[in-house]
PDB file of C-alpha atoms in Angstrom:
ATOM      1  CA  UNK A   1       1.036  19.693 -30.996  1.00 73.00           C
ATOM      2  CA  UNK A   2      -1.039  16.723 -32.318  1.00 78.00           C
ATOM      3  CA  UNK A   3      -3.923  16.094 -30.093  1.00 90.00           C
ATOM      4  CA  UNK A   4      -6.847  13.242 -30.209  1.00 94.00           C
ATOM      5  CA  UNK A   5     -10.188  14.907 -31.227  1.00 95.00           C
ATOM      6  CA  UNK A   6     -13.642  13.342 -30.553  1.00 96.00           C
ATOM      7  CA  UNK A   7     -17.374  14.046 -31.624  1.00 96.00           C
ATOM      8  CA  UNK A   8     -19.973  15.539 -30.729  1.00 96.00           C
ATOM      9  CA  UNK A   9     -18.840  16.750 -27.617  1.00 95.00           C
ATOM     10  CA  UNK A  10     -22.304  15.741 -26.262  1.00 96.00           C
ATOM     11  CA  UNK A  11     -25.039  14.037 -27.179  1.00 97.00           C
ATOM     12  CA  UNK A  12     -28.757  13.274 -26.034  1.00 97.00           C
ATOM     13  CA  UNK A  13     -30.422  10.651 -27.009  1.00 97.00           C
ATOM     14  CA  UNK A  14     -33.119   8.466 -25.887  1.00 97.00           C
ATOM     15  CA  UNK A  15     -33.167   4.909 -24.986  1.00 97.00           C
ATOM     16  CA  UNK A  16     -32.938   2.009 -27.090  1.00 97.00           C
ATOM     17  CA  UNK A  17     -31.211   4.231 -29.650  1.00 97.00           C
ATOM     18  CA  UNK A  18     -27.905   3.679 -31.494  1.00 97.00           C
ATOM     19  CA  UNK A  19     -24.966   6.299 -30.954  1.00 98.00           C
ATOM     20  CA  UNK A  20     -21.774   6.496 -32.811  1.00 97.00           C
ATOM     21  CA  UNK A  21     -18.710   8.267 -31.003  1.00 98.00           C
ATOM     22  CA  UNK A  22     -16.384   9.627 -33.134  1.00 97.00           C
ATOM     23  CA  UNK A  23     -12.646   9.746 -32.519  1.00 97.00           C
ATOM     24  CA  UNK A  24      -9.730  10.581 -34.615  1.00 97.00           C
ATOM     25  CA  UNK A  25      -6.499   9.724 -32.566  1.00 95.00           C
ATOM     26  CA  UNK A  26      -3.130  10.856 -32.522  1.00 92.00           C
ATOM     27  CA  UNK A  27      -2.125  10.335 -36.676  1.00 89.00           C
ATOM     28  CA  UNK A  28       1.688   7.948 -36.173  1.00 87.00           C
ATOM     29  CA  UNK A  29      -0.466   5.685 -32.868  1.00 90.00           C
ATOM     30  CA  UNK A  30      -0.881   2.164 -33.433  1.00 90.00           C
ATOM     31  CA  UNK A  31      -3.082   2.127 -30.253  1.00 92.00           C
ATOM     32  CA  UNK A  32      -6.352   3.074 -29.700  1.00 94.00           C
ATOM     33  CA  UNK A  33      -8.991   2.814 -26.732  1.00 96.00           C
ATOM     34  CA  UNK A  34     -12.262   4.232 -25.490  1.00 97.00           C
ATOM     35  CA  UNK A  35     -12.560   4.446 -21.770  1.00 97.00           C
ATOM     36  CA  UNK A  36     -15.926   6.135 -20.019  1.00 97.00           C
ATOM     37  CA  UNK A  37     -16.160   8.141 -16.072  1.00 94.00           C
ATOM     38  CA  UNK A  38     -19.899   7.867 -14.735  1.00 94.00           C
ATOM     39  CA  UNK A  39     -20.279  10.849 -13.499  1.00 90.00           C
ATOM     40  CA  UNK A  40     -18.388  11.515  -9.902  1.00 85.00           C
ATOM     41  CA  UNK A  41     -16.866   8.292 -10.463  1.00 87.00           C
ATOM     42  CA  UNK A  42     -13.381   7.275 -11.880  1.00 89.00           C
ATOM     43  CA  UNK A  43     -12.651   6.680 -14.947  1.00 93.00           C
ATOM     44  CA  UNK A  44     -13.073   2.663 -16.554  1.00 95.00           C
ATOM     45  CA  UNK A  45     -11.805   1.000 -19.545  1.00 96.00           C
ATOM     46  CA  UNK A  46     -14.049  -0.268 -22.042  1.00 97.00           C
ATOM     47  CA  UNK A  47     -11.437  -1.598 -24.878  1.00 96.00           C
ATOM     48  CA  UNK A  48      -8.799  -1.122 -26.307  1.00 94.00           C
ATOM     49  CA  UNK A  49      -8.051  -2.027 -30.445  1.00 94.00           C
ATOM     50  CA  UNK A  50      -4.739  -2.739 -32.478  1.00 91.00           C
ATOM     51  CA  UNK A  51      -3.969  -3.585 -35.955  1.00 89.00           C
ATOM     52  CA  UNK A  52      -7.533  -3.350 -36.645  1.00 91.00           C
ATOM     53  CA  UNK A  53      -8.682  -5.965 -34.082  1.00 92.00           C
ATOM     54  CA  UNK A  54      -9.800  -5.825 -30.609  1.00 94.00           C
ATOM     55  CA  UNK A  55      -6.733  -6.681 -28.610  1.00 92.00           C
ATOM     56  CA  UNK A  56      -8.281  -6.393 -24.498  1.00 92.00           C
ATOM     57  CA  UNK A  57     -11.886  -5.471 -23.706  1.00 94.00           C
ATOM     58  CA  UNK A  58     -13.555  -5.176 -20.465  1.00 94.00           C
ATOM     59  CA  UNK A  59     -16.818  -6.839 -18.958  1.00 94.00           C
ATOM     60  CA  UNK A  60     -18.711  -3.723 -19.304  1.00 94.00           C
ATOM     61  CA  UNK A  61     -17.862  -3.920 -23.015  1.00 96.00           C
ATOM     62  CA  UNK A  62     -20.457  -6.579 -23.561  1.00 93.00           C
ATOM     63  CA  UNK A  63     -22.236  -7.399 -26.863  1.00 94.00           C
ATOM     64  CA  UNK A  64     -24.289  -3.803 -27.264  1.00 95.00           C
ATOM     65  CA  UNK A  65     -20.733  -2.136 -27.846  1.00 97.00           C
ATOM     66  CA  UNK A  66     -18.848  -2.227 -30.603  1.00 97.00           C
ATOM     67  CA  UNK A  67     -15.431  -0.472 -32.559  1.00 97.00           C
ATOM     68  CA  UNK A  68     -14.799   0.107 -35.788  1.00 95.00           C
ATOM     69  CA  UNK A  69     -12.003   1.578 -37.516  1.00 92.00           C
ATOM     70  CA  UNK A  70     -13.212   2.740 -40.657  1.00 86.00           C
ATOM     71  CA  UNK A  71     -10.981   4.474 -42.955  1.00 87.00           C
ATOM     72  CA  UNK A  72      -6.910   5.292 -42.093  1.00 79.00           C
ATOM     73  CA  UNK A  73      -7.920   8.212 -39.480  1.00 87.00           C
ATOM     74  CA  UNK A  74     -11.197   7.985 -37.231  1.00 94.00           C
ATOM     75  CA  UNK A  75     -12.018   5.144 -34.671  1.00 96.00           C
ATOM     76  CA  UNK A  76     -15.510   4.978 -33.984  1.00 97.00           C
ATOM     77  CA  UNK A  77     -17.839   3.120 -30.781  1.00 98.00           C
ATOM     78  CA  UNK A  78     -21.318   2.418 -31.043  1.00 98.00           C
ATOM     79  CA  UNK A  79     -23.342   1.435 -29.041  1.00 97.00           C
ATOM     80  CA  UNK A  80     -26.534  -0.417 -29.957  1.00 95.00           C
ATOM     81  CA  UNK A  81     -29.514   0.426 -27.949  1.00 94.00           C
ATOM     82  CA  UNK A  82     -28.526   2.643 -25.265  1.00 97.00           C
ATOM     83  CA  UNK A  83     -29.734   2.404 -21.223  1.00 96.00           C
ATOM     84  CA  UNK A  84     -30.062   4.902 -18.811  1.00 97.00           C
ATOM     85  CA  UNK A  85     -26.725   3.762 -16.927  1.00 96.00           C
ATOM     86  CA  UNK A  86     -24.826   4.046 -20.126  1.00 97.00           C
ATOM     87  CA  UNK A  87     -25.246   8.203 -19.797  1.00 97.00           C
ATOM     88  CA  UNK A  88     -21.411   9.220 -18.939  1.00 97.00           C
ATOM     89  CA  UNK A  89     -18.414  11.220 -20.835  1.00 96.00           C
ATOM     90  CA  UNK A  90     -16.595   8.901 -23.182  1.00 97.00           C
ATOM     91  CA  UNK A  91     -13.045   9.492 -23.858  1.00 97.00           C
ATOM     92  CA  UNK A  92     -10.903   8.126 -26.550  1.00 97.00           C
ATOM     93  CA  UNK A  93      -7.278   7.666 -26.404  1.00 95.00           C
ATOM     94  CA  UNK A  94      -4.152   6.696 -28.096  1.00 93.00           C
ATOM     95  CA  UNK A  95      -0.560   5.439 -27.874  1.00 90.00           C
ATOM     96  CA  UNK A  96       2.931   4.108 -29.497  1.00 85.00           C
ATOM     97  CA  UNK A  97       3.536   6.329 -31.973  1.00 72.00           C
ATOM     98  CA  UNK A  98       7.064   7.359 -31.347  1.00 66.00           C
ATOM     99  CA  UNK A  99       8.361   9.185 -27.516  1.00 63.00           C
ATOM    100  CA  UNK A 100       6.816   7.413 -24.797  1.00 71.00           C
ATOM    101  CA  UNK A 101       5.168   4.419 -26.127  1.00 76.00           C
ATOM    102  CA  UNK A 102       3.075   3.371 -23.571  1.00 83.00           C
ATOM    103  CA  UNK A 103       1.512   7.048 -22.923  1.00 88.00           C
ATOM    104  CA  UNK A 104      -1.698   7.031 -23.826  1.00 91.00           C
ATOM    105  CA  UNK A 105      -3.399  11.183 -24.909  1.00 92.00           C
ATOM    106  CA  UNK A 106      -7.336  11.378 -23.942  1.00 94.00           C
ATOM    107  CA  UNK A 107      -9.628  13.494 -26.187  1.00 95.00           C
ATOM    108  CA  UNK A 108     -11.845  16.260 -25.007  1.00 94.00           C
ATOM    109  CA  UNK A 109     -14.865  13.541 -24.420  1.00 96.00           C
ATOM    110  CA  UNK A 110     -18.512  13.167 -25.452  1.00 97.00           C
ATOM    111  CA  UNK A 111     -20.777  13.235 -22.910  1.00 96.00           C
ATOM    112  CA  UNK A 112     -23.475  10.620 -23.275  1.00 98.00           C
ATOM    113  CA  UNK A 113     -27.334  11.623 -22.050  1.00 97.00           C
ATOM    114  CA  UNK A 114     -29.259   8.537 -22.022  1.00 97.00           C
ATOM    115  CA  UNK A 115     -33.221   9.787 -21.713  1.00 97.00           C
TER     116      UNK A 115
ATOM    117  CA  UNK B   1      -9.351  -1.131  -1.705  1.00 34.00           C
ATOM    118  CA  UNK B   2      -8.687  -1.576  -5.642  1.00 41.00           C
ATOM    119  CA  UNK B   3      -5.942  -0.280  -7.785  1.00 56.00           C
ATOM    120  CA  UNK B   4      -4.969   3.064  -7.614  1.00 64.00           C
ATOM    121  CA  UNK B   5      -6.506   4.526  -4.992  1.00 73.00           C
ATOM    122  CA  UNK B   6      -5.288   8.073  -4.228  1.00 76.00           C
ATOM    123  CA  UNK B   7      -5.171   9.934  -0.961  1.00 78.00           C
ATOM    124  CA  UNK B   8      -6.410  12.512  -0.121  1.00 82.00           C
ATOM    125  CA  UNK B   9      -9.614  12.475  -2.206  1.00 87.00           C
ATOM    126  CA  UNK B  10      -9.739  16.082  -1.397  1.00 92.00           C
ATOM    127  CA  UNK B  11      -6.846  18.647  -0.561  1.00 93.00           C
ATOM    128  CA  UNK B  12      -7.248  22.737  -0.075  1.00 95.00           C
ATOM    129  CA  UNK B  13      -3.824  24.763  -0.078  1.00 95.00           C
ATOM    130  CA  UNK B  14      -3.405  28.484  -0.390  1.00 97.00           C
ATOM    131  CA  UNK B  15      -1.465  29.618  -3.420  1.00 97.00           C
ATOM    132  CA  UNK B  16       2.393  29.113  -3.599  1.00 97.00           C
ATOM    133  CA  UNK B  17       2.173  25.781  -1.060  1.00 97.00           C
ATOM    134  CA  UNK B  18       3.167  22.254  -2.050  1.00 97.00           C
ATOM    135  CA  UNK B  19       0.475  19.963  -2.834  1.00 96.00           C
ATOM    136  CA  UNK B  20       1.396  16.346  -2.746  1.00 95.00           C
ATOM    137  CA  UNK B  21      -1.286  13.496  -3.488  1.00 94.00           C
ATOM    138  CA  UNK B  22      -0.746   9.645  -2.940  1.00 94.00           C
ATOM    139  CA  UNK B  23      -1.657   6.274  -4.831  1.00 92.00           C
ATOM    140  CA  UNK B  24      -1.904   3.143  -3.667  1.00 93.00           C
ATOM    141  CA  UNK B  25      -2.258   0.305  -5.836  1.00 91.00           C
ATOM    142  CA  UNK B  26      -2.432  -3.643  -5.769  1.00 88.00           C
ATOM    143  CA  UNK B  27      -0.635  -5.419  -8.553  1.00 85.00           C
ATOM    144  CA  UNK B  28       2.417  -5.432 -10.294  1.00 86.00           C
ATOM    145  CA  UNK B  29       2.997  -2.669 -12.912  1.00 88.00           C
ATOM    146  CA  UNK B  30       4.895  -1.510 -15.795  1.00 87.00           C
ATOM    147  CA  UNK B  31       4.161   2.215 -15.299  1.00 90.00           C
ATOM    148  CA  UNK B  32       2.486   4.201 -13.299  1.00 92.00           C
ATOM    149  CA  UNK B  33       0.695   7.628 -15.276  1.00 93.00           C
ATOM    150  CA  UNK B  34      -0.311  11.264 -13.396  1.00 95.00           C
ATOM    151  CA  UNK B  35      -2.965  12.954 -15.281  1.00 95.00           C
ATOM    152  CA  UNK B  36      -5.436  15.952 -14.426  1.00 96.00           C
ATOM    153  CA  UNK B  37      -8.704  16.358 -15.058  1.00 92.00           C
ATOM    154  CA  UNK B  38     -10.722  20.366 -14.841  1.00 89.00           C
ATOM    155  CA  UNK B  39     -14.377  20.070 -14.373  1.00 81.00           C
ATOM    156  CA  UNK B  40     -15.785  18.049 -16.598  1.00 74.00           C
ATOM    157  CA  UNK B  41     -13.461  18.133 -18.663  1.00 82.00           C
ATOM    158  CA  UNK B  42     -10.323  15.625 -20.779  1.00 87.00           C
ATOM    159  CA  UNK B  43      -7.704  14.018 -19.192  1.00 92.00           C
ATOM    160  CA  UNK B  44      -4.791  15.747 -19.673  1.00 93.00           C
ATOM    161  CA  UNK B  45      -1.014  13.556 -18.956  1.00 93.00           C
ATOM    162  CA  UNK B  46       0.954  14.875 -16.623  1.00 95.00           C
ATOM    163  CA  UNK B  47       4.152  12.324 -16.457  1.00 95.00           C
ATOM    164  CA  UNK B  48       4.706   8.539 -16.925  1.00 93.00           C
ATOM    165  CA  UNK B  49       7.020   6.553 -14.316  1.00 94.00           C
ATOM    166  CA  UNK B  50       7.698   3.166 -15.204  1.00 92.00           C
ATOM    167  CA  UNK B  51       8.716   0.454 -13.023  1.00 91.00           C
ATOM    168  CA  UNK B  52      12.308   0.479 -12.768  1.00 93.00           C
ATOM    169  CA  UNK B  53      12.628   4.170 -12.246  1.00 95.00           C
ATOM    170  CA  UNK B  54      12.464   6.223  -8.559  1.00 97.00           C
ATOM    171  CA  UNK B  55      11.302   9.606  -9.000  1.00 97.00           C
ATOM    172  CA  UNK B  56      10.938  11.876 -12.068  1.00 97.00           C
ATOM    173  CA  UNK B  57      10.946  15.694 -12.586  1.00 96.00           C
ATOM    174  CA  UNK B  58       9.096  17.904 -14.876  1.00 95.00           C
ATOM    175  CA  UNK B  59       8.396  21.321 -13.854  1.00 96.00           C
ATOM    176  CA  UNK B  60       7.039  22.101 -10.997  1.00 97.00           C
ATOM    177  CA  UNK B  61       6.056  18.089 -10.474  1.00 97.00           C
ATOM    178  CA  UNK B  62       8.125  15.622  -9.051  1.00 98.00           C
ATOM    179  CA  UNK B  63       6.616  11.861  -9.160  1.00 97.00           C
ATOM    180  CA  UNK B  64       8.049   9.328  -6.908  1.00 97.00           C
ATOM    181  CA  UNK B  65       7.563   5.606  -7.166  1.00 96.00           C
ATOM    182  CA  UNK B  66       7.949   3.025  -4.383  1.00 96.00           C
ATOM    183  CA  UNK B  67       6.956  -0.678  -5.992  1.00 94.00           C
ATOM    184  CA  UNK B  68       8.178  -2.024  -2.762  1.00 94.00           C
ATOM    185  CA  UNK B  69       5.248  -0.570  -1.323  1.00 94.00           C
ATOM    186  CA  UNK B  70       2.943  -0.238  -4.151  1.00 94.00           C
ATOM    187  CA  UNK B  71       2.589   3.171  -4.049  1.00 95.00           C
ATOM    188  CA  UNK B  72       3.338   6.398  -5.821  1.00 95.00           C
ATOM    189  CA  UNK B  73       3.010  10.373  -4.897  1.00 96.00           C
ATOM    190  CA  UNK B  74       2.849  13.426  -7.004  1.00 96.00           C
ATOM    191  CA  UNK B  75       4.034  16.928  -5.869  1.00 97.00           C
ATOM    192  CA  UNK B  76       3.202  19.859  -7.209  1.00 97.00           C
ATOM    193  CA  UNK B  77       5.473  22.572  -5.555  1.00 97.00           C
ATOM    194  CA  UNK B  78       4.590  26.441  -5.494  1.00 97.00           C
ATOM    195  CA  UNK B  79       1.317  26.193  -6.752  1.00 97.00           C
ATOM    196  CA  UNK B  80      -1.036  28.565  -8.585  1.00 97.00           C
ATOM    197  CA  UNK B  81      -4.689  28.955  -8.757  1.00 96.00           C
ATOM    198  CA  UNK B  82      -5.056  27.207 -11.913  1.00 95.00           C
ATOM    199  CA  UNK B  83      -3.380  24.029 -10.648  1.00 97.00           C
ATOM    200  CA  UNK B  84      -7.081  23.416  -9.479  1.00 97.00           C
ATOM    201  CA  UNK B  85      -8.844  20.423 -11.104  1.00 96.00           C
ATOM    202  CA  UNK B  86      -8.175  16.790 -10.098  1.00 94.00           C
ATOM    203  CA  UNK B  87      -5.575  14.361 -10.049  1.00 95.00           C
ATOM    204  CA  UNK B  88      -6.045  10.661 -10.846  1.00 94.00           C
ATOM    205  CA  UNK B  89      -3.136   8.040 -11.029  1.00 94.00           C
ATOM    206  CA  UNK B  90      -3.562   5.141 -13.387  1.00 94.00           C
ATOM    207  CA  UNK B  91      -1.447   2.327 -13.585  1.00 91.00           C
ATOM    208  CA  UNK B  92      -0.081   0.323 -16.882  1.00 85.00           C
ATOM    209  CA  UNK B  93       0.307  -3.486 -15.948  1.00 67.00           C
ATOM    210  CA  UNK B  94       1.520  -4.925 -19.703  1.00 63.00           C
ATOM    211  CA  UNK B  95       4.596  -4.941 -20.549  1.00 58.00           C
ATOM    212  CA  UNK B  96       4.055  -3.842 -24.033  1.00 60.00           C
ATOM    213  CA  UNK B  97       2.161  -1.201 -25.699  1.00 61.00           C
ATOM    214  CA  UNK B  98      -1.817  -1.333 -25.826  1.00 69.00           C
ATOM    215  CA  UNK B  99      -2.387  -2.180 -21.892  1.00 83.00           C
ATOM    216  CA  UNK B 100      -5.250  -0.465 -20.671  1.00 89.00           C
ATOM    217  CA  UNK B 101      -5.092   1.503 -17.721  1.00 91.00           C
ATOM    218  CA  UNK B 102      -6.065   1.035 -14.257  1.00 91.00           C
ATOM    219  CA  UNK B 103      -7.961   4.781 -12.755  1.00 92.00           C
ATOM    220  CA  UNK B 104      -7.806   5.486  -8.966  1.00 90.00           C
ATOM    221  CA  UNK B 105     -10.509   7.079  -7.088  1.00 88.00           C
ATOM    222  CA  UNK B 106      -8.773  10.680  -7.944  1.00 90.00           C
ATOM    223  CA  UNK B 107      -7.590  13.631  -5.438  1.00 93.00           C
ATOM    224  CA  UNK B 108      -9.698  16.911  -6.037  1.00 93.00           C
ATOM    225  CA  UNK B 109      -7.220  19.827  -5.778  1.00 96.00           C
ATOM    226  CA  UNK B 110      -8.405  23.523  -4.464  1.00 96.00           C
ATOM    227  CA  UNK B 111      -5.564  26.079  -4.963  1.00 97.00           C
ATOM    228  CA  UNK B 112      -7.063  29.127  -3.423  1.00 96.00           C
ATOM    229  CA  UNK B 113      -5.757  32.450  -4.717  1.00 91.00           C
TER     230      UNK B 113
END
């Protein structure tokens, strides 16, 4: 069964640095988004991207994030210069290819260490 | 309270009991989603309701849907041990494709052998 892969499944950095997250979604979805769960807390949307545009983003997905589709298969989020409060797991998802269009499938995470 | 808020945020049953967990939520939708989540681990989709529809079946779940009162329950009947892990709602408020979802608090499910 297709599934939505993501990596690394963690990462450590320290702060100020630049992370990429790697995500390769479901191959026939037109939709794509990267949500993130602090830890204990639920989980948020950060943005989500169509037709190789940002189509809804939220206000945590200020000017230090960005998204990037690259080539025909991986969907990428960087983040500039990373803070402490950014450390969380970062999912990636996808929908509306085919079945239920408006499911979305999570990947496995990365979780984020911000030192 | 914001959207999707689920009750209880915590719920112990013994093997082979029905566990049923509650969302609440605030603003019109166009689906409602059940997904569980292991220990630090992905989210996994359970079952989608949308809007116009009552209750849905798959399994051993059964999702009901009341938009009258904004609210929404999932039961999980004769449950195992490996049911444990928890259960968030998350509601879909566009009416197209590419929405983002809306995350409630979550319920954390112990099925004790």
């Amino acid at each position: 069964e297709p599934e939505v892969t993501q990596t690394p499944s963690h990462q450590v950095t320290q702060m100020g640095q630049e992370v990429i997250l790697r995500c390769v979604p479901i191959s026939n979805h037109l939709y794509f988004y990267w949500y993130r769960q602090i830890l204990g807390q639920k989980v948020e949307f950060l943005v989500s991207f169509y037709n190789n545009e940002i189509s809804e983003k939220s206000e945590i997905f200020d000017d230090q994030f960005s998204v990037e589709r690259p080539d025909g298969s991986n969907f990428t989020l960087k983040i500039r210069s990373t803070k402490l409060e950014d450390s969380a797991m970062y999912f990636c998802a996808s929908s509306g290819g085919g079945g239920s269009w408006e499911t979305q499938y999570f990947g496995p995470g990365t979780r984020l260490l911000v030192l | 309270s914001q959207q999707g808020e689920e009750d209880p945020q915590a719920l112990s049953i013994q093997e082979g009991e029905n566990a049923t967990m509650n969302c609440s939520y605030k603003t019109s939708i166009n689906n409602l989603q059940w997904y569980r989540q292991n220990s630090g681990r992905g989210l996994v989709h359970l079952i989608l309701i949308r809007s116009n529809e009552r209750e849905k079946h798959s399994g051993r779940l059964r999702v009901t849907l009341d938009t009258s009162k904004k609210s929404s329950s999932l039961l999980i009947t004769a449950s195992r041990a490996a049911d444990t892990a928890s259960y968030f709602c998350a509601t879909g408020g566009g009416e197209t494709s590419g929405s983002r979802l809306t995350f409630g608090e979550g319920t954390q499910l112990t099925v004790n052998p």
